[in-house]
Short mmCIF file of C-alpha atoms in Angstrom, two decimals:
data_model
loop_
_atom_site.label_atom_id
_atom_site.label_comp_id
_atom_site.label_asym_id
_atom_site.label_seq_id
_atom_site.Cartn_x
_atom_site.Cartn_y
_atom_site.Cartn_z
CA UNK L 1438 0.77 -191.18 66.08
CA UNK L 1439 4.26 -190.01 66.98
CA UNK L 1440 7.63 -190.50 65.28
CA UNK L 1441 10.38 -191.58 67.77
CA UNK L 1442 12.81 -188.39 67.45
CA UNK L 1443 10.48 -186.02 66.70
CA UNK L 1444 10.60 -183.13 67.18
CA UNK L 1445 14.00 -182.58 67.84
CA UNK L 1446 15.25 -181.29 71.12
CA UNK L 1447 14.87 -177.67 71.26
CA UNK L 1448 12.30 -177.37 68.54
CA UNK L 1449 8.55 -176.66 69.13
CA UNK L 1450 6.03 -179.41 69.22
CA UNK L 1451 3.59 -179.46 65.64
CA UNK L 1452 -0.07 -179.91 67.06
CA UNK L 1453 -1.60 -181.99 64.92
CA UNK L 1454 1.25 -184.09 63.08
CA UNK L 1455 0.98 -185.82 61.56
CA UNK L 1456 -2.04 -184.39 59.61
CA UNK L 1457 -4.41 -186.58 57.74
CA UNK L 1458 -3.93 -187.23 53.76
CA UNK L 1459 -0.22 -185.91 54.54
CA UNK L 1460 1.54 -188.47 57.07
CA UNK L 1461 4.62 -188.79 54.06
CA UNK L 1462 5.68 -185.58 53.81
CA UNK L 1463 7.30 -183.52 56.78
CA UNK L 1464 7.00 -180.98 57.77
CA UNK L 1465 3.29 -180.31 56.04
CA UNK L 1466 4.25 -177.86 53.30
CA UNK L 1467 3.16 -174.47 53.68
CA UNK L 1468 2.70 -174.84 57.89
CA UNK L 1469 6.13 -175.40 59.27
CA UNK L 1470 10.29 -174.35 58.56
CA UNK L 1471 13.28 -176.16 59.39
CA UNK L 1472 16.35 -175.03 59.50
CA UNK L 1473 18.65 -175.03 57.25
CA UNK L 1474 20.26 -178.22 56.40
CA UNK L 1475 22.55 -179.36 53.79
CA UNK L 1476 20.96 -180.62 51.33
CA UNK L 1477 17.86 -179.19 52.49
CA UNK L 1478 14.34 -180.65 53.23
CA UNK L 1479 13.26 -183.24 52.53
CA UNK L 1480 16.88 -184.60 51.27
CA UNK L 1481 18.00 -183.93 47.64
CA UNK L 1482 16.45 -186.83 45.80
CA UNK L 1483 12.87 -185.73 46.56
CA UNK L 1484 12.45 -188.60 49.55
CA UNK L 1485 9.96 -188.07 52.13
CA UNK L 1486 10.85 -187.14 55.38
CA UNK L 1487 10.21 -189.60 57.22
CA UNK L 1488 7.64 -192.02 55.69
CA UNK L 1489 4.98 -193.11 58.08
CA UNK L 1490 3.02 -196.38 58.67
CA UNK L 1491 -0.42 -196.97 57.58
CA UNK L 1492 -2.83 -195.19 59.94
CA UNK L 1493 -6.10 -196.31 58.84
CA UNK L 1494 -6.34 -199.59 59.94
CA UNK L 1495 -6.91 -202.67 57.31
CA UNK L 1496 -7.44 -202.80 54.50
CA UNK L 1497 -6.22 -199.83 52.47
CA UNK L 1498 -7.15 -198.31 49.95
CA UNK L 1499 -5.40 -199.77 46.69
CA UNK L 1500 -3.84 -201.84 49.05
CA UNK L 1501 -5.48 -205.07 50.45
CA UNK L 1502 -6.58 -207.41 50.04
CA UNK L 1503 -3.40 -208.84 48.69
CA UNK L 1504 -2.78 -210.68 45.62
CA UNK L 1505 -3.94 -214.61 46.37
CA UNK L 1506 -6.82 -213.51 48.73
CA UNK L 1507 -7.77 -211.68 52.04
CA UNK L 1508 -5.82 -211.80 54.96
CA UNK L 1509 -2.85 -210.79 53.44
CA UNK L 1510 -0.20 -213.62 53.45
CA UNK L 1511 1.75 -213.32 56.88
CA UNK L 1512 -0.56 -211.13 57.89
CA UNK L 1513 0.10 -207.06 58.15
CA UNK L 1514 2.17 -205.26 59.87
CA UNK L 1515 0.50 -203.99 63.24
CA UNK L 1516 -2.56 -206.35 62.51
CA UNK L 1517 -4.08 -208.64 65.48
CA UNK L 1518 -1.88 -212.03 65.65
CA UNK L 1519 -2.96 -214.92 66.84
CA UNK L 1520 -2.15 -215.04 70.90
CA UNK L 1521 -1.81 -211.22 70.59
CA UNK L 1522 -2.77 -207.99 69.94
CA UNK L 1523 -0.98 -205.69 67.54
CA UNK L 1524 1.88 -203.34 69.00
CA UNK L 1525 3.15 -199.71 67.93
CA UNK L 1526 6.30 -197.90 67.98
CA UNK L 1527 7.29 -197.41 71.43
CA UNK L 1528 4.78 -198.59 73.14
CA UNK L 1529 2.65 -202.32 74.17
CA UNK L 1530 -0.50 -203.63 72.14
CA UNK L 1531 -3.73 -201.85 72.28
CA UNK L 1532 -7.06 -203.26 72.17
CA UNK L 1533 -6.93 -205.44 75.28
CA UNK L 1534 -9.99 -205.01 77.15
CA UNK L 1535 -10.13 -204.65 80.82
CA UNK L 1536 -10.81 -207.38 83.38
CA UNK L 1537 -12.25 -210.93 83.36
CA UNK L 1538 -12.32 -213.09 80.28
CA UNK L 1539 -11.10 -211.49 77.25
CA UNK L 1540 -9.70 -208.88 79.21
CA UNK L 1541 -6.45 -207.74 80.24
CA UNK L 1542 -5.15 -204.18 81.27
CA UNK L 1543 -5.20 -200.77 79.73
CA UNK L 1544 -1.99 -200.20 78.21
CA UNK L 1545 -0.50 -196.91 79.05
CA UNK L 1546 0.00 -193.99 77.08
CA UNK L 1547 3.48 -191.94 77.74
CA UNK L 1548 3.65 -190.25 80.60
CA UNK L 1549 5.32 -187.55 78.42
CA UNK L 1550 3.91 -184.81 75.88
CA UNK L 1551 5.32 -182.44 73.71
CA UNK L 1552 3.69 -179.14 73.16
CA UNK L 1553 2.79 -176.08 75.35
CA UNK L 1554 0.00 -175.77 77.89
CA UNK L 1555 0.94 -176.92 81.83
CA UNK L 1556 -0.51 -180.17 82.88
CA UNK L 1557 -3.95 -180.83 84.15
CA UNK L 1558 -4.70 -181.15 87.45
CA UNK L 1559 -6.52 -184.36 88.34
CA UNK L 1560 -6.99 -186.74 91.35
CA UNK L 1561 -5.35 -190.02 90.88
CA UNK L 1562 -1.66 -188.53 89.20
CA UNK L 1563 1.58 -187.93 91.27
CA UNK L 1564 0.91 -184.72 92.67
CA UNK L 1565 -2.34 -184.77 91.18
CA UNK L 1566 -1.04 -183.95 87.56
CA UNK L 1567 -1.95 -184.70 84.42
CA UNK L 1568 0.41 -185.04 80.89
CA UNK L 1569 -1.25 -182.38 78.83
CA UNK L 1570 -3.43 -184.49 76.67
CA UNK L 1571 -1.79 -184.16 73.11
CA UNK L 1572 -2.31 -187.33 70.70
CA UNK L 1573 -0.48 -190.24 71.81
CA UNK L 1574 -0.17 -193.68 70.54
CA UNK L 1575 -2.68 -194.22 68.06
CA UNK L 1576 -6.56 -195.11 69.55
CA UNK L 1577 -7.27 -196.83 66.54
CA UNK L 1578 -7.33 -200.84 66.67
CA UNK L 1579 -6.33 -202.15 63.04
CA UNK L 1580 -7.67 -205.52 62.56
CA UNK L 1581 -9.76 -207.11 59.88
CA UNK L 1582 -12.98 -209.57 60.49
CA UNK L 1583 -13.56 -213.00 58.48
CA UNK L 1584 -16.70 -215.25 58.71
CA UNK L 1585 -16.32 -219.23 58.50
CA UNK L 1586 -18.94 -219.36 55.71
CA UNK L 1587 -18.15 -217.82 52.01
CA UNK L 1588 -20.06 -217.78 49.12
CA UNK L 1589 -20.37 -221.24 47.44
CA UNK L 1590 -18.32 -220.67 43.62
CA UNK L 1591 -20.48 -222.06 40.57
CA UNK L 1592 -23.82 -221.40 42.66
CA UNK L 1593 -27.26 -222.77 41.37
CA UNK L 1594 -29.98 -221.99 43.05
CA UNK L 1595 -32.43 -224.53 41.17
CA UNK L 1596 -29.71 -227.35 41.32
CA UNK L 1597 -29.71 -227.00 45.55
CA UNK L 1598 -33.98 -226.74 45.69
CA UNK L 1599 -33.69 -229.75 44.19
CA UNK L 1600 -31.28 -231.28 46.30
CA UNK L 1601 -33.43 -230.37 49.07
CA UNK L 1602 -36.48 -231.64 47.62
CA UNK L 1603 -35.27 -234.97 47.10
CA UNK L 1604 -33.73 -235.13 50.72
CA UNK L 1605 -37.05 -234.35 52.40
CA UNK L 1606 -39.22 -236.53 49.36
CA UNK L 1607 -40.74 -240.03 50.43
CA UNK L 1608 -40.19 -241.69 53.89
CA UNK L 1609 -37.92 -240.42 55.97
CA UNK L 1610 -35.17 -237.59 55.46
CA UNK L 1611 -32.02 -237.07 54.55
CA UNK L 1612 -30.57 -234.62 56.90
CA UNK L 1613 -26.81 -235.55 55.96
CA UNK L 1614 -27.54 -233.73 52.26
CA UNK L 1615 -29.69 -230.72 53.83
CA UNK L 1616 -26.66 -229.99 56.12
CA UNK L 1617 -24.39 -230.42 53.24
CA UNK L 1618 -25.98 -227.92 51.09
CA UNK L 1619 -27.09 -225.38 54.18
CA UNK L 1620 -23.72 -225.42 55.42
CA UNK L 1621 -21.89 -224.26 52.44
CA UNK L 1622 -24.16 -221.54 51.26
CA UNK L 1623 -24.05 -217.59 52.14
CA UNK L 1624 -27.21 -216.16 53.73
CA UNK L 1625 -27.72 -214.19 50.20
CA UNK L 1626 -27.33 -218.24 48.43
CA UNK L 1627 -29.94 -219.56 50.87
CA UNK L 1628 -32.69 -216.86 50.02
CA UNK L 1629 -32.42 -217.17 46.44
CA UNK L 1630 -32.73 -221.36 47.08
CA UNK L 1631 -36.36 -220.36 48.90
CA UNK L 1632 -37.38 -218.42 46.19
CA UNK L 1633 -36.32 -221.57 43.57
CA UNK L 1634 -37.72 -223.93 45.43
CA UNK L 1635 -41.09 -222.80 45.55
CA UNK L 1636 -41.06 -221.47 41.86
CA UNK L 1637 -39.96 -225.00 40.85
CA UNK L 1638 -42.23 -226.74 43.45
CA UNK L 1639 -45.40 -224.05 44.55
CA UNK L 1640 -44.45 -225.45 48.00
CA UNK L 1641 -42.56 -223.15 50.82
CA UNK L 1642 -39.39 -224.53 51.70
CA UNK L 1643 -39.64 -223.55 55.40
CA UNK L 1644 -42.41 -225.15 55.83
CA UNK L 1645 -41.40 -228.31 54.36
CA UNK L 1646 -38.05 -228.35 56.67
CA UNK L 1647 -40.15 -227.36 59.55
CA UNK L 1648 -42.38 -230.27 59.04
CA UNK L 1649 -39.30 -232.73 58.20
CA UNK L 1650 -37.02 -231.39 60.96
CA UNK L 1651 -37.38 -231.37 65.01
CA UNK L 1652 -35.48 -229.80 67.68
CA UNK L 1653 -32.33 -228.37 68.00
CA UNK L 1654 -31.37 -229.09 64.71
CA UNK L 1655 -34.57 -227.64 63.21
CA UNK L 1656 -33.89 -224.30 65.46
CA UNK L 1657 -30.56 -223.97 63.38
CA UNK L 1658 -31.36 -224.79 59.84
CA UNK L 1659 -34.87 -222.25 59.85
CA UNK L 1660 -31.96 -219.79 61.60
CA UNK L 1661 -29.25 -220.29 58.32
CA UNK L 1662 -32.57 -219.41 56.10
CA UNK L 1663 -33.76 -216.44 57.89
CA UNK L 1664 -31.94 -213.09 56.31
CA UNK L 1665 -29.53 -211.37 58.99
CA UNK L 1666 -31.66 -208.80 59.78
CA UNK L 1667 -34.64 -210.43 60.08
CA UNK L 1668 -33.24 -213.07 62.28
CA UNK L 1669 -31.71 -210.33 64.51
CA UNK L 1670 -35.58 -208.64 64.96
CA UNK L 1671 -36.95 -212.04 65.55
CA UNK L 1672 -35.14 -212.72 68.45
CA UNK L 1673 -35.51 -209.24 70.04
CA UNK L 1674 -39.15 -209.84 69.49
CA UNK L 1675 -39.15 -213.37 70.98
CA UNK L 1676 -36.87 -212.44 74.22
CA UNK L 1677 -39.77 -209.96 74.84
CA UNK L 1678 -42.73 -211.86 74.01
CA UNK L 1679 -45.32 -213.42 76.47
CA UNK L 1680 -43.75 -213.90 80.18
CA UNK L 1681 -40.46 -212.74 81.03
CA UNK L 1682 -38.07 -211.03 79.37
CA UNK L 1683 -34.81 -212.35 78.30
CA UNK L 1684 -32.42 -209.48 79.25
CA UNK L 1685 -29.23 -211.05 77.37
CA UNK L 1686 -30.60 -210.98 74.17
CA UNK L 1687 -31.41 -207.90 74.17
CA UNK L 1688 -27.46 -207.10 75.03
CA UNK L 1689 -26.16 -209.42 72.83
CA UNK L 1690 -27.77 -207.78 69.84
CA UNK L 1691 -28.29 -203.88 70.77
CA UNK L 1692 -24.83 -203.18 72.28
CA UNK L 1693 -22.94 -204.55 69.40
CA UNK L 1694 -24.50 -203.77 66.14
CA UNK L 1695 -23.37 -201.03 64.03
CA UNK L 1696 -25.51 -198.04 63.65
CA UNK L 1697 -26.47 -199.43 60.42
CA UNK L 1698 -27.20 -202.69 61.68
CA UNK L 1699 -29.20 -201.22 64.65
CA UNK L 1700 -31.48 -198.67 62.72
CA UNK L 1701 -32.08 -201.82 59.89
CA UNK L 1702 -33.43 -203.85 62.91
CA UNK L 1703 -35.61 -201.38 64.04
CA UNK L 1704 -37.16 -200.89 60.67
CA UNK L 1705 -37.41 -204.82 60.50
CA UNK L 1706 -39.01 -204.76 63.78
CA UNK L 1707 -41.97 -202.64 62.55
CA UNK L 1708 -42.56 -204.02 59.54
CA UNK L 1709 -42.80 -207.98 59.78
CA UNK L 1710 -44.12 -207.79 64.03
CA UNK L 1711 -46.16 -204.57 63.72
CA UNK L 1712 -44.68 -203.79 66.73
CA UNK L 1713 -42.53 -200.45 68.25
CA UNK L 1714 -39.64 -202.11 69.20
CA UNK L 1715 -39.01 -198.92 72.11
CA UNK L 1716 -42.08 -199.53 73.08
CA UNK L 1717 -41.63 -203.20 73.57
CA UNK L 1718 -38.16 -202.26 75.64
CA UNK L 1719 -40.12 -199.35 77.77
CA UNK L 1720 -42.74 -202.39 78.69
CA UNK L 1721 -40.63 -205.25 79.53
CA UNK L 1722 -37.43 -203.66 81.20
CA UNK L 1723 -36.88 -200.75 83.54
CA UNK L 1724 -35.19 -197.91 85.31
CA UNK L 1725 -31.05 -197.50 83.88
CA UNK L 1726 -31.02 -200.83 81.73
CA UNK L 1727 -34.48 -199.58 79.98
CA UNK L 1728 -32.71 -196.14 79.37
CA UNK L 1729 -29.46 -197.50 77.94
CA UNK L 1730 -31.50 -200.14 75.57
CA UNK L 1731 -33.31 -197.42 73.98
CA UNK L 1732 -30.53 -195.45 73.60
CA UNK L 1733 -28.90 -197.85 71.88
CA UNK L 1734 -32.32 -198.22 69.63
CA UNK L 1735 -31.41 -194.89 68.05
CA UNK L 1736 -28.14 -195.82 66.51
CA UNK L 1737 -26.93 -193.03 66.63
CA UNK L 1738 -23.33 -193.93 67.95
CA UNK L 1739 -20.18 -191.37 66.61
CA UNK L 1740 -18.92 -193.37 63.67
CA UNK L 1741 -15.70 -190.93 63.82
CA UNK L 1742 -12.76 -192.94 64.13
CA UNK L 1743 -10.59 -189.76 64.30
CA UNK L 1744 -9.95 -189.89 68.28
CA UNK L 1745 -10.01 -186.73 70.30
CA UNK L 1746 -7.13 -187.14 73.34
CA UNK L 1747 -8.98 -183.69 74.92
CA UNK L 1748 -12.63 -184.87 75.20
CA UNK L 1749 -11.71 -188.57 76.14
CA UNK L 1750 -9.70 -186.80 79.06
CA UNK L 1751 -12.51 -184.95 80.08
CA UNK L 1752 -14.70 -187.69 79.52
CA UNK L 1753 -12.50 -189.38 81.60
CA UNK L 1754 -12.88 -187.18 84.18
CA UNK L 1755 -16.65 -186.90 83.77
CA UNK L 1756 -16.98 -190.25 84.64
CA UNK L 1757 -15.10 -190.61 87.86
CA UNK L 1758 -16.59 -187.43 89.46
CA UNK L 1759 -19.94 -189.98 88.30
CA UNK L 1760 -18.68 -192.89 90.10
CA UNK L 1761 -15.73 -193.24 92.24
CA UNK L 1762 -14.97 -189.83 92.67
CA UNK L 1763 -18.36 -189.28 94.81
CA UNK L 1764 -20.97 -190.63 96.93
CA UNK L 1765 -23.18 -192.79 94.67
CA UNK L 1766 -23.59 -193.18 90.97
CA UNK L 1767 -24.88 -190.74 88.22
CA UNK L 1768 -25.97 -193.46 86.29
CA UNK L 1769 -27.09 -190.80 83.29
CA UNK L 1770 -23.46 -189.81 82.83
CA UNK L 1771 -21.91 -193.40 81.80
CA UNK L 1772 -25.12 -193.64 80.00
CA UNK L 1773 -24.14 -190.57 78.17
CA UNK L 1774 -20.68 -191.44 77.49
CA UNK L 1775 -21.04 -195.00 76.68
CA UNK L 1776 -23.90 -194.92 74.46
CA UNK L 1777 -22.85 -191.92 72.03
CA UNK L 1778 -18.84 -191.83 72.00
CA UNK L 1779 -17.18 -194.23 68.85
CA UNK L 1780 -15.35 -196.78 69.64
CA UNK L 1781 -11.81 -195.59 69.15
CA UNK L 1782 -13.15 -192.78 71.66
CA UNK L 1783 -14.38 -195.24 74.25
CA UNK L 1784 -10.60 -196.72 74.23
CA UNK L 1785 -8.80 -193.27 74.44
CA UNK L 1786 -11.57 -192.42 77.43
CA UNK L 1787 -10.76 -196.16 78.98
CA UNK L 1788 -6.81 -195.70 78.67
CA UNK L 1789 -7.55 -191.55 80.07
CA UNK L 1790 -9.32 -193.00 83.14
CA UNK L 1791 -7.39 -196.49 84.01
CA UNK L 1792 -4.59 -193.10 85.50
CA UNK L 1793 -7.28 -190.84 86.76
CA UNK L 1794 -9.02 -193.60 88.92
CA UNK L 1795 -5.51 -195.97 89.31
CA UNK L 1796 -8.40 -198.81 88.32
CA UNK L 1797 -9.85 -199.57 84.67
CA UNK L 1798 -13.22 -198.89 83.71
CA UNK L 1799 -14.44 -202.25 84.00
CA UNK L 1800 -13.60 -202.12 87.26
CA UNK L 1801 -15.41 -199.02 88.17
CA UNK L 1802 -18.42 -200.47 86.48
CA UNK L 1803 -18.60 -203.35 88.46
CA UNK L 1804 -18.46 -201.40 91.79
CA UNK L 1805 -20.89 -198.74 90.41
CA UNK L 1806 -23.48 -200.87 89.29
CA UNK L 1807 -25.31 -204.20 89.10
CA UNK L 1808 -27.78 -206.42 87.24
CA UNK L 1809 -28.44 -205.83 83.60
CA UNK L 1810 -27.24 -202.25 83.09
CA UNK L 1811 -23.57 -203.26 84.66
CA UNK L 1812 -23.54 -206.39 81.83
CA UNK L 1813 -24.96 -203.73 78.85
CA UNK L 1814 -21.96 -201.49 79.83
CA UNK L 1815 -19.33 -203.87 80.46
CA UNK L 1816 -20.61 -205.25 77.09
CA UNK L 1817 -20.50 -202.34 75.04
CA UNK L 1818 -17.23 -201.45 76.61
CA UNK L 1819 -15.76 -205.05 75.86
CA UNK L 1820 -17.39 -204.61 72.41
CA UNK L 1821 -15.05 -201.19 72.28
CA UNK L 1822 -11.93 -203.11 72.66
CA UNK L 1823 -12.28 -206.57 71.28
CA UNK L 1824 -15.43 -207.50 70.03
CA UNK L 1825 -14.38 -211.23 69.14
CA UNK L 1826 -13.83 -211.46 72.69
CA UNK L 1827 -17.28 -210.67 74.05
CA UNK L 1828 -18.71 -213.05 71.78
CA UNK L 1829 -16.41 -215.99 72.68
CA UNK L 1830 -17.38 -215.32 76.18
CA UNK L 1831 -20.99 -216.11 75.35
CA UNK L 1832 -20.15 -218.94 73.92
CA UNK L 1833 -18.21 -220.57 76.36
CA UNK L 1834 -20.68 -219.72 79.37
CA UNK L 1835 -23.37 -220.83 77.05
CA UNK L 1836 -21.64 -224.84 77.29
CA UNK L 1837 -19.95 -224.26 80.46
CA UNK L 1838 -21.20 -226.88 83.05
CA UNK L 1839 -23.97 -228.72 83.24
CA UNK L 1840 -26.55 -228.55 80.13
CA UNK L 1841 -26.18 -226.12 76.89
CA UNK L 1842 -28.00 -222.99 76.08
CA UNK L 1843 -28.41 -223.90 72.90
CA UNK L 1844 -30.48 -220.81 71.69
CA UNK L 1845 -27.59 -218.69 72.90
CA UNK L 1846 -25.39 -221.14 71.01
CA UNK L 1847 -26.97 -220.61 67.76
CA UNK L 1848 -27.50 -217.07 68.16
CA UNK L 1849 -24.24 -216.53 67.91
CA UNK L 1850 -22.65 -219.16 65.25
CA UNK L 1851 -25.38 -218.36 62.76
CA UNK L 1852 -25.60 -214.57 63.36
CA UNK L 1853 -21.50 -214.30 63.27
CA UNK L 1854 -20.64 -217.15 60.47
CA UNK L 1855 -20.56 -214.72 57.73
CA UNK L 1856 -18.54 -211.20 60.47
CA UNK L 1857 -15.83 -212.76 62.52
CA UNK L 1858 -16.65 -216.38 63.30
CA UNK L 1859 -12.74 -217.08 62.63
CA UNK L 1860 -11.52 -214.22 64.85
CA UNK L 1861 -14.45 -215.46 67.47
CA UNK L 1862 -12.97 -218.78 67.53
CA UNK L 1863 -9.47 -217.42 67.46
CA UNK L 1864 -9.86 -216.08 70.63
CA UNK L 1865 -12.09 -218.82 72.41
CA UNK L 1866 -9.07 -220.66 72.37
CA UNK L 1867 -6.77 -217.93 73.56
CA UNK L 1868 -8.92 -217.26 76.41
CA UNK L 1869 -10.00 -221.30 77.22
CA UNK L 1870 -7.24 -223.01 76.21
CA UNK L 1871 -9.77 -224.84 74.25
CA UNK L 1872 -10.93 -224.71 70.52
CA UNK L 1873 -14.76 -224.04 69.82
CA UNK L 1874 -15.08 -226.87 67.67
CA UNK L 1875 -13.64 -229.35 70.79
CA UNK L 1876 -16.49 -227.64 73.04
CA UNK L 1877 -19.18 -227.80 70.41
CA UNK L 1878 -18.62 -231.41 69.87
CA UNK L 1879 -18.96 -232.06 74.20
CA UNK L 1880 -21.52 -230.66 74.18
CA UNK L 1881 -23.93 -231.55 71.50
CA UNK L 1882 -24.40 -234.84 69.08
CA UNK L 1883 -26.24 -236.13 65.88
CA UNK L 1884 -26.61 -233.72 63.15
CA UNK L 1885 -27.15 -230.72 65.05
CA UNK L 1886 -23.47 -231.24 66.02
CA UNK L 1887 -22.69 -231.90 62.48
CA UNK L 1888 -24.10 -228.96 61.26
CA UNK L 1889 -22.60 -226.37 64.23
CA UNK L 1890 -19.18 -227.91 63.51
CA UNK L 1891 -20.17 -227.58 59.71
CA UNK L 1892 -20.56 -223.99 60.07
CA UNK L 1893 -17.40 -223.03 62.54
CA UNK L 1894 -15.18 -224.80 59.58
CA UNK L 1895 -13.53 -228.04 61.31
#
């Protein structure tokens, strides 16, 4: 973070500033003098000099959410607007991705940098310099996530089994109440209505939809009543049981969980398939895509958001002597880099090489490599800069053309309704032109489409 101004010409550069915990008071007591002034510092009056933004991203602590609910009214200051990503003092957004949908350029850092040490030299700058690689603008990408679906107020568990019961009693079933009640219940709401309904009834609600329901529609509502994680290890286990393997799956979910998310999978995995989920990858894929899936298994990405300018520049490096800077591909390397590094890092390292290689990452990726490892690290990349955007994508190429991949389509409203469903559809119709909802309804009908829509919130 930098203050325009600062330092003032002819003064020496303070590495570090501002330091965390102590961004309103300058210069950090005890570290740094200024010169005389009158008055002194900070000004008579005890004011800080100056006071700086937020630089934690959203929400703060004691801060948001704001009185009358969560986003803030008007939205914050430097948070992601709707047909745009947030901006900061002297310089354009970050946290657009690189190339094809949902992706736009790397933004550029400024070409200048205060403090001492002589530049870098590295192919791809005029005269094959470097800035010295001090902190810029900030890496981090403030935004805040929403799902469509919240939990239902005044909640009764027994009231809703009973609901159900008498939709699915006697000939024929009444799907228009089971969507009602599915549709406005959190995943939490929906386990506790299993666990009424078969203490009221002695009969297991699953099975009872299962045996009332058919299709599409049945695919979704047994989806809304399996718990996130489980649902999650279900689908890796079915994209890798029997013939064939279903590679984007296993992208979809494993490059953009959190570490948390990831490891809770895994356990899931074991306990309710009694399988080894790396040993299920290790069988059914191969070669660089089989490496960076397991990899990915571990969860063990750096969760520091603090970004450090010196290692994404040697990163940065690091990966085009890997790629374009050389005859063939050391896949290992971007395996390396993209698998472990947190996402603020990935960014810095993105912005770092879009001006050692004069091309962005994505870019590089796609000439490097092919198949299923270039879409895991294009994905996880993507996923690094605007998650939302990634998942939109699926969506749309999911109900794009001819026929609907509905499976895909479900996947991702039902696993997302309760993250960032309304950023998700936010940008499906920045990058389509289109809203989600208008798609969904194209492309499906009955009360499968009722439900879907149900669920996105139109």
């Amino acid at each position: 973070m930098s203050y325009p101004g600062y330092p003032p010409s002819g003064y020496p550069a303070f590495p570090g500033y501002p330091p965390t915990g102590q961004e309103s008071v300058y210069p950090p007591a005890g570290q740094y003098t200024y010169p005389a002034a009158p008055g002194g510092y900070p000004p008579a009056g005890g004011g800080s000099f100056p006071a700086a933004p937020p630089s934690t991203g959203y929400p703060e602590a004691g801060g948001y959410p704001a009185p009358g609910g969560f986003p803030a009214p008007g939205g914050f200051p430097g948070a992601p607007q709707a047909g745009g990503m947030p901006s900061y003092p002297g310089g354009p957004g970050f946290g657009v991705p690189p190339t094809g949908p949902g992706f736009g350029g790397y933004p550029q850092p400024p070409a200048q940098s205060y403090g001492g040490g002589g530049p870098a030299q590295i192919p791809g700058y005029p005269g094959g310099q470097a800035p010295s690689p001090m902190p810029g603008p900030p890496a981090a990408m403030p935004q805040y996530t929403q799902g469509t679906i919240q939990a239902a107020p005044n909640f009764d568990a027994g009231r809703d089994a009973e609901i159900l019961r008498k939709a699915m009693k006697g000939f024929g079933t009444d799907e228009k109440a089971i969507v009602d009640v599915v549709a406005n219940r959190s995943n939490e709401q929906r386990q506790k209505i299993k666990a009424a309904f078969k203490t009221m009834y002695g009969k297991d609600l699953i099975k009872d939809l299962k045996s009332e329901l058919s299709g599409n529609v049945e695919e979704l509502i047994l989806a809304l009543f399996m718990p996130r994680t489980y649902y999650d290890a279900w689908s890796l286990y079915h994209a890798m049981k029997g013939a064939g393997t279903q590679e984007r799956v296993l992208i979809e979910i494993l490059c953009t969980r959190t570490n948390q998310e990831i490891r809770e999978i895994v356990n899931c995995y074991k306990s309710q398939f009694g399988r080894d989920i790396e040993e299920d990858i290790r069988a059914d894929t191969s070669g660089h895509f089989e490496r960076l899936l397991v990899s990915m298994c571990q969860g063990n990405r750096d969760e520091n958001q603090t970004v450090d300018y010196q290692k994404a520049q040697e990163d940065a490096q690091r990966l085009y002597q890997a790629g374009e800077g050389k005859l063939g591909t050391d896949e290992s390397c971007f395996n390396m880099v993209l698998a472990s590094r947190s996402f603020p890092q990935l960014r810095a390292t993105a912005e770092a090489y879009s001006r050692i290689a004069n091309r962005d990452l994505a870019s590089s990726i796609d000439r490097e490599f092919s198949g299923n490892v270039e879409r895991g690290l294009k994905a996880i990349l993507q996923c690094a800069f605007d998650r939302p955007a990634f998942f939109a994508e699926r969506l749309y190429h999911a109900m794009k053309g001819a026929g609907t991949n509905d499976s895909t389509l479900i996947r991702i409203i039902v696993s997302r309704s309760e993250i960032d469903l309304v950023q998700i559809k936010q940008k499906f119709t920045e990058m389509y032109q289109k809203t989600l909802a208008t798609m969904i309804a194209g492309d499906t009908s009955g009360d499968y489409r009722r439900l879907l829509l149900a669920i996105v919130g139109q």
